[in-house]
XYZ file of C-alpha atoms in Angstrom:
395
model
C 63.701 -15.028 -74.879
C 67.094 -16.213 -73.686
C 66.989 -18.468 -70.622
C 69.969 -18.833 -68.260
C 70.488 -20.101 -64.749
C 72.027 -16.983 -63.232
C 72.298 -13.357 -64.253
C 74.939 -11.275 -62.477
C 74.438 -7.532 -62.865
C 77.731 -5.694 -62.373
C 81.175 -6.635 -63.692
C 83.272 -5.337 -60.842
C 85.248 -7.382 -58.333
C 82.242 -9.034 -56.682
C 80.295 -9.605 -59.903
C 83.139 -11.134 -61.892
C 84.159 -13.390 -59.032
C 80.602 -14.512 -58.349
C 80.043 -15.210 -62.036
C 83.221 -17.255 -62.169
C 82.260 -19.352 -59.160
C 78.781 -19.924 -60.594
C 80.184 -21.016 -63.947
C 82.515 -23.428 -62.182
C 79.456 -24.961 -60.509
C 78.126 -25.734 -63.960
C 75.542 -22.964 -63.966
C 74.829 -21.110 -67.197
C 75.765 -17.595 -66.174
C 75.983 -14.187 -67.775
C 77.654 -11.153 -66.215
C 76.477 -7.833 -67.633
C 77.559 -4.248 -67.039
C 76.695 -0.875 -68.516
C 80.373 0.147 -68.684
C 82.787 -0.366 -71.568
C 85.376 -2.160 -69.431
C 85.108 -4.623 -66.545
C 86.687 -4.236 -63.127
C 87.351 -0.502 -63.196
C 87.732 -0.236 -59.408
C 90.215 -3.083 -59.528
C 92.112 -1.262 -62.247
C 92.564 1.950 -60.256
C 93.063 0.372 -56.826
C 96.373 0.910 -55.079
C 97.503 3.298 -57.783
C 97.167 0.504 -60.332
C 99.001 -2.051 -58.200
C 95.788 -3.602 -56.818
C 95.651 -3.980 -53.047
C 93.536 -7.113 -53.459
C 93.140 -8.230 -49.833
C 94.386 -7.813 -46.282
C 95.868 -10.559 -44.132
C 94.465 -8.950 -40.999
C 90.858 -9.330 -42.162
C 88.408 -9.785 -39.307
C 84.785 -8.684 -38.854
C 85.575 -5.821 -36.478
C 87.351 -4.056 -39.331
C 84.066 -3.625 -41.163
C 81.310 -1.084 -40.479
C 77.667 -2.149 -40.600
C 74.464 -1.585 -38.655
C 74.783 -5.321 -37.929
C 78.432 -5.906 -36.971
C 77.871 -9.685 -37.008
C 76.528 -9.929 -40.562
C 79.893 -10.270 -42.349
C 81.261 -12.965 -40.038
C 79.962 -16.016 -41.893
C 81.105 -15.044 -45.389
C 84.491 -13.761 -44.216
C 85.144 -16.955 -42.271
C 84.305 -19.199 -45.223
C 86.374 -17.363 -47.839
C 89.616 -15.973 -46.454
C 92.466 -13.850 -47.816
C 94.540 -17.028 -48.187
C 91.839 -18.568 -50.358
C 92.184 -15.693 -52.795
C 95.974 -15.902 -52.594
C 95.715 -19.577 -53.586
C 93.678 -18.573 -56.624
C 96.295 -15.980 -57.543
C 99.022 -18.609 -57.260
C 97.117 -20.940 -59.603
C 97.410 -18.186 -62.211
C 101.114 -17.623 -61.486
C 100.438 -14.241 -59.958
C 102.617 -13.115 -57.076
C 102.202 -10.498 -54.396
C 103.963 -8.600 -51.655
C 102.878 -7.206 -48.320
C 103.284 -3.466 -48.023
C 102.192 -2.470 -44.512
C 99.506 -3.491 -42.036
C 98.654 -6.724 -43.836
C 97.988 -5.079 -47.218
C 98.757 -7.391 -50.150
C 99.544 -5.940 -53.587
C 99.772 -7.818 -56.872
C 103.293 -7.745 -58.357
C 101.831 -7.972 -61.865
C 99.493 -5.025 -61.128
C 95.746 -4.563 -61.510
C 95.334 -5.684 -65.098
C 96.581 -9.151 -64.230
C 93.963 -9.544 -61.488
C 91.192 -8.459 -63.865
C 92.417 -10.923 -66.498
C 92.515 -13.693 -63.901
C 88.873 -13.054 -63.022
C 87.885 -12.974 -66.696
C 89.678 -16.276 -67.292
C 87.977 -17.787 -64.248
C 84.610 -16.695 -65.637
C 85.029 -17.575 -69.293
C 86.989 -20.854 -69.237
C 84.097 -22.841 -67.712
C 81.634 -21.166 -70.075
C 80.538 -18.032 -68.248
C 79.664 -15.067 -70.444
C 80.451 -11.366 -70.096
C 78.473 -8.679 -71.882
C 79.495 -5.055 -71.495
C 77.690 -1.860 -72.505
C 74.438 -3.569 -71.521
C 71.888 -1.679 -69.438
C 69.094 -3.198 -67.356
C 65.844 -1.275 -67.764
C 63.634 -3.447 -65.539
C 63.732 -6.569 -63.416
C 60.463 -8.472 -63.016
C 59.859 -11.510 -60.803
C 58.205 -14.527 -62.413
C 56.964 -17.850 -61.084
C 60.333 -19.518 -61.645
C 62.795 -16.653 -61.508
C 63.068 -13.259 -63.153
C 62.962 -11.497 -66.470
C 65.488 -8.721 -66.979
C 64.707 -6.224 -69.707
C 68.098 -5.194 -71.036
C 69.372 -2.992 -73.832
C 70.286 -6.175 -75.735
C 66.926 -7.843 -75.193
C 65.042 -9.689 -72.433
C 66.771 -12.394 -70.403
C 65.077 -14.936 -68.167
C 67.115 -16.177 -65.220
C 66.424 -18.453 -62.269
C 68.651 -16.316 -60.031
C 69.776 -12.701 -60.182
C 72.820 -11.364 -58.339
C 73.096 -7.603 -57.872
C 76.768 -6.585 -57.802
C 76.663 -3.034 -59.133
C 78.441 -1.429 -56.195
C 77.675 1.880 -54.548
C 77.871 5.552 -55.402
C 81.612 6.148 -55.074
C 83.612 7.417 -58.069
C 80.794 8.121 -60.543
C 83.274 8.840 -63.343
C 83.910 5.095 -63.641
C 80.212 4.296 -63.788
C 78.906 4.201 -60.207
C 75.128 4.477 -59.914
C 72.382 3.811 -57.393
C 71.014 0.872 -59.414
C 71.439 -1.658 -56.589
C 69.455 0.496 -54.182
C 66.654 0.977 -56.705
C 66.341 -2.776 -57.192
C 66.513 -3.392 -53.447
C 63.728 -0.913 -52.767
C 61.650 -2.378 -55.583
C 61.618 -5.677 -53.701
C 60.931 -4.131 -50.290
C 64.422 -3.817 -48.872
C 65.421 -0.880 -46.697
C 68.494 1.180 -47.483
C 70.825 2.321 -44.729
C 71.559 5.999 -45.605
C 74.596 6.139 -47.841
C 77.587 8.459 -47.481
C 81.086 8.729 -48.923
C 83.679 6.697 -47.000
C 87.460 6.408 -47.204
C 87.436 9.954 -48.505
C 89.589 13.095 -47.984
C 88.223 15.801 -45.701
C 87.742 19.431 -46.641
C 88.050 22.626 -44.616
C 86.953 26.211 -45.057
C 88.113 29.668 -43.961
C 91.557 29.966 -42.379
C 92.150 26.226 -42.279
C 91.704 25.834 -46.013
C 94.231 28.582 -46.733
C 96.718 27.248 -44.196
C 96.371 23.637 -45.295
C 96.755 24.682 -48.923
C 100.076 26.302 -47.998
C 101.037 23.030 -46.298
C 99.971 20.925 -49.294
C 102.222 17.895 -49.697
C 103.344 17.797 -46.067
C 102.825 14.397 -44.464
C 103.276 13.266 -40.873
C 102.394 10.215 -38.778
C 99.431 10.767 -36.457
C 96.839 8.884 -34.465
C 93.419 9.997 -35.698
C 90.248 9.808 -33.591
C 86.613 10.450 -34.489
C 83.844 10.832 -31.912
C 83.122 7.112 -32.128
C 85.018 4.121 -33.448
C 88.660 3.052 -33.355
C 91.690 5.296 -33.771
C 94.160 4.897 -36.621
C 97.930 5.382 -36.448
C 98.973 6.187 -40.006
C 100.097 9.181 -42.039
C 98.095 12.380 -42.485
C 98.590 14.424 -45.662
C 97.827 18.112 -46.149
C 96.156 18.962 -49.467
C 94.954 22.078 -51.263
C 91.435 21.371 -50.021
C 92.096 19.944 -46.573
C 93.404 16.648 -45.221
C 93.981 13.230 -46.704
C 96.344 10.322 -46.165
C 95.547 6.872 -44.732
C 94.649 8.032 -41.214
C 92.186 10.634 -42.510
C 90.624 8.267 -45.050
C 90.154 5.686 -42.308
C 88.565 8.104 -39.854
C 86.259 9.520 -42.550
C 84.253 6.289 -42.476
C 83.318 6.956 -38.839
C 83.043 10.762 -38.933
C 79.627 12.433 -39.013
C 78.916 15.927 -40.355
C 79.419 18.600 -37.694
C 81.693 16.530 -35.471
C 85.292 17.280 -34.569
C 88.179 14.950 -35.224
C 91.301 14.831 -33.086
C 94.879 14.095 -34.040
C 97.630 12.916 -31.729
C 100.580 14.461 -33.546
C 103.106 12.553 -31.465
C 101.698 9.040 -31.111
C 103.495 6.850 -28.568
C 105.394 9.909 -27.299
C 104.811 11.797 -24.028
C 104.869 15.345 -25.399
C 104.640 17.064 -22.003
C 107.695 15.261 -20.653
C 109.642 16.061 -23.812
C 108.779 19.740 -23.633
C 109.629 20.013 -19.950
C 112.962 18.277 -20.528
C 113.754 20.563 -23.464
C 112.904 23.639 -21.401
C 115.466 22.507 -18.844
C 118.149 21.231 -21.227
C 117.918 23.827 -24.038
C 116.160 26.852 -22.509
C 117.354 29.240 -25.248
C 115.860 27.153 -28.030
C 112.817 28.681 -29.743
C 109.610 26.668 -29.735
C 109.603 26.542 -33.534
C 113.133 25.141 -33.489
C 112.057 22.429 -31.060
C 109.059 21.563 -33.260
C 111.279 21.386 -36.348
C 113.212 18.559 -34.701
C 109.998 16.533 -34.577
C 107.971 17.676 -37.593
C 108.458 18.857 -41.193
C 109.643 22.462 -41.130
C 106.548 23.946 -42.807
C 104.276 22.331 -40.251
C 106.593 23.315 -37.376
C 106.328 26.944 -38.460
C 102.552 26.781 -38.816
C 101.474 24.849 -35.737
C 102.202 27.433 -32.990
C 99.996 29.996 -34.728
C 97.239 27.390 -35.092
C 97.084 26.990 -31.316
C 97.546 30.648 -30.400
C 101.283 30.679 -29.662
C 103.786 32.936 -31.409
C 106.403 30.231 -31.844
C 109.418 32.531 -31.567
C 109.456 32.341 -27.775
C 112.397 30.635 -26.166
C 111.394 27.560 -24.232
C 112.579 29.228 -21.028
C 110.044 32.012 -21.602
C 107.092 29.639 -21.740
C 105.078 29.305 -18.547
C 104.063 25.922 -17.227
C 100.531 26.710 -18.320
C 101.712 27.407 -21.870
C 103.784 24.224 -21.889
C 100.714 22.269 -20.813
C 98.634 23.934 -23.535
C 101.170 23.120 -26.260
C 101.564 19.530 -25.094
C 97.817 19.038 -24.942
C 97.416 20.432 -28.466
C 100.145 18.118 -29.747
C 98.375 15.115 -28.268
C 94.817 16.113 -29.232
C 94.727 18.697 -32.030
C 90.977 19.098 -32.537
C 89.589 20.184 -35.923
C 86.094 20.386 -37.407
C 86.021 19.524 -41.113
C 83.571 21.383 -43.317
C 82.854 18.134 -45.144
C 84.461 15.590 -47.423
C 85.434 15.575 -51.077
C 82.324 13.476 -51.665
C 81.547 10.723 -54.128
C 84.088 11.989 -56.647
C 87.042 10.680 -54.655
C 85.465 8.376 -52.057
C 86.914 4.889 -52.349
C 83.748 3.184 -51.097
C 80.165 3.781 -50.035
C 79.140 3.477 -46.398
C 75.592 2.293 -45.840
C 73.599 0.492 -48.501
C 71.199 -2.444 -48.637
C 70.223 -3.215 -45.045
C 71.451 -6.599 -43.895
C 68.444 -7.549 -41.772
C 66.583 -8.824 -44.850
C 69.586 -10.683 -46.305
C 70.914 -14.117 -45.406
C 74.366 -13.732 -43.855
C 75.282 -17.178 -45.198
C 74.171 -16.778 -48.820
C 73.497 -13.045 -49.389
C 70.043 -14.022 -50.655
C 67.078 -11.748 -50.084
C 64.670 -12.944 -47.425
C 61.941 -11.002 -49.227
C 62.470 -12.306 -52.778
C 63.859 -15.830 -53.296
C 66.520 -16.024 -55.989
C 67.637 -12.400 -55.584
C 71.100 -11.767 -54.125
C 73.058 -8.641 -53.153
C 76.856 -8.741 -52.853
C 79.837 -6.446 -52.521
C 79.783 -2.715 -51.940
C 76.034 -2.252 -52.396
C 75.444 -4.082 -49.085
C 75.704 -2.228 -45.759
C 79.188 -3.616 -45.066
C 82.119 -1.211 -45.391
C 85.708 -2.239 -44.807
C 88.702 -0.298 -43.624
C 91.280 1.050 -46.051
C 93.839 -1.476 -47.231
C 92.213 -4.317 -49.181
C 89.350 -5.074 -46.803
C 86.638 -4.056 -49.248
C 88.034 -6.349 -51.928
C 88.046 -9.195 -49.439
C 84.388 -8.481 -48.722
C 83.735 -8.573 -52.469
C 85.404 -11.991 -52.802
C 83.791 -13.407 -49.658
C 80.244 -12.200 -50.326
C 80.503 -13.323 -53.963
C 81.672 -16.774 -52.925
C 78.800 -17.032 -50.449
C 76.177 -16.160 -53.062
C 77.732 -18.444 -55.664
C 77.220 -21.481 -53.435
C 73.450 -21.372 -54.005
C 72.530 -18.823 -56.722
């Protein structure tokens, strides 16, 4: 039986980085994955440009049943630490918006950097390798794999969550966690487009491709001022993906269609200054024409009325709808398109400093499989790097 110091299961962002850090500590380490290629989520992130971190990283931009859990790891491995690593490999980056950093050399270069970091100090990567069982022993674990049994002093679970099954997502991490007595916070798709039924689906399909800046609100959590995009199935765009992580089935979401603008004052002024202007014409000055034609009907107004013909009550109604357009999604597009998994391995039985199980010494959980979910824009990669670095200090 092969004997190694550390076995990392999962060759995504967290697994590769953890393996690399372990190898650099002088540990004999093997990273295994059932997929044919490593780092598939890295490859597809940011449309292939790899939004690898966010400069505005802070714990409050992560969702967890324990909002304090991520603080230690995030404080000890920062976005600038990863940028320094990129620079060592002559990789460059640019900031797009809201602190999002993208690799100029695209996703493949980041994956290659992680592979180099793993393999140069002697770390090993084995792909197309499945783990059938993990058994604790007196001095570690034995993993029964498709390429034979492996004994390891430490095992790091970095197999991610359930999002995007077409690139290999499974519930393996949760099965292992439950095997060793860990609880699982119920999982759900996060950072995912929302779907609608009935008249909304037909209308939104007609509006497909239209984008506009909004401030999105769920019942709980922060609001997000970013673009909303109409699709054939419902709504997407950064603001909708962000709010999906906080939304619960059956709840309404609200959109301020004119963020930072006092819609009522604008409408009243327009009624005085251009009384013969039709409502739809006024809306077209502020929104894409297809949306301007649709919106009055959505809130029970004809749209052809001249502003002078609108009563004060109607003006109030229109302004209120512009500032808080309330919609109830039928659901989300689910795991197929969700960027991450909300929920996961409960943090109460994990060390916030090392990611080690409090129930089974030598067993670690890192990355997306843990109940820590970041906002859109590189936050989840930063959690992968930070949690991996934390585990690699002791695994």
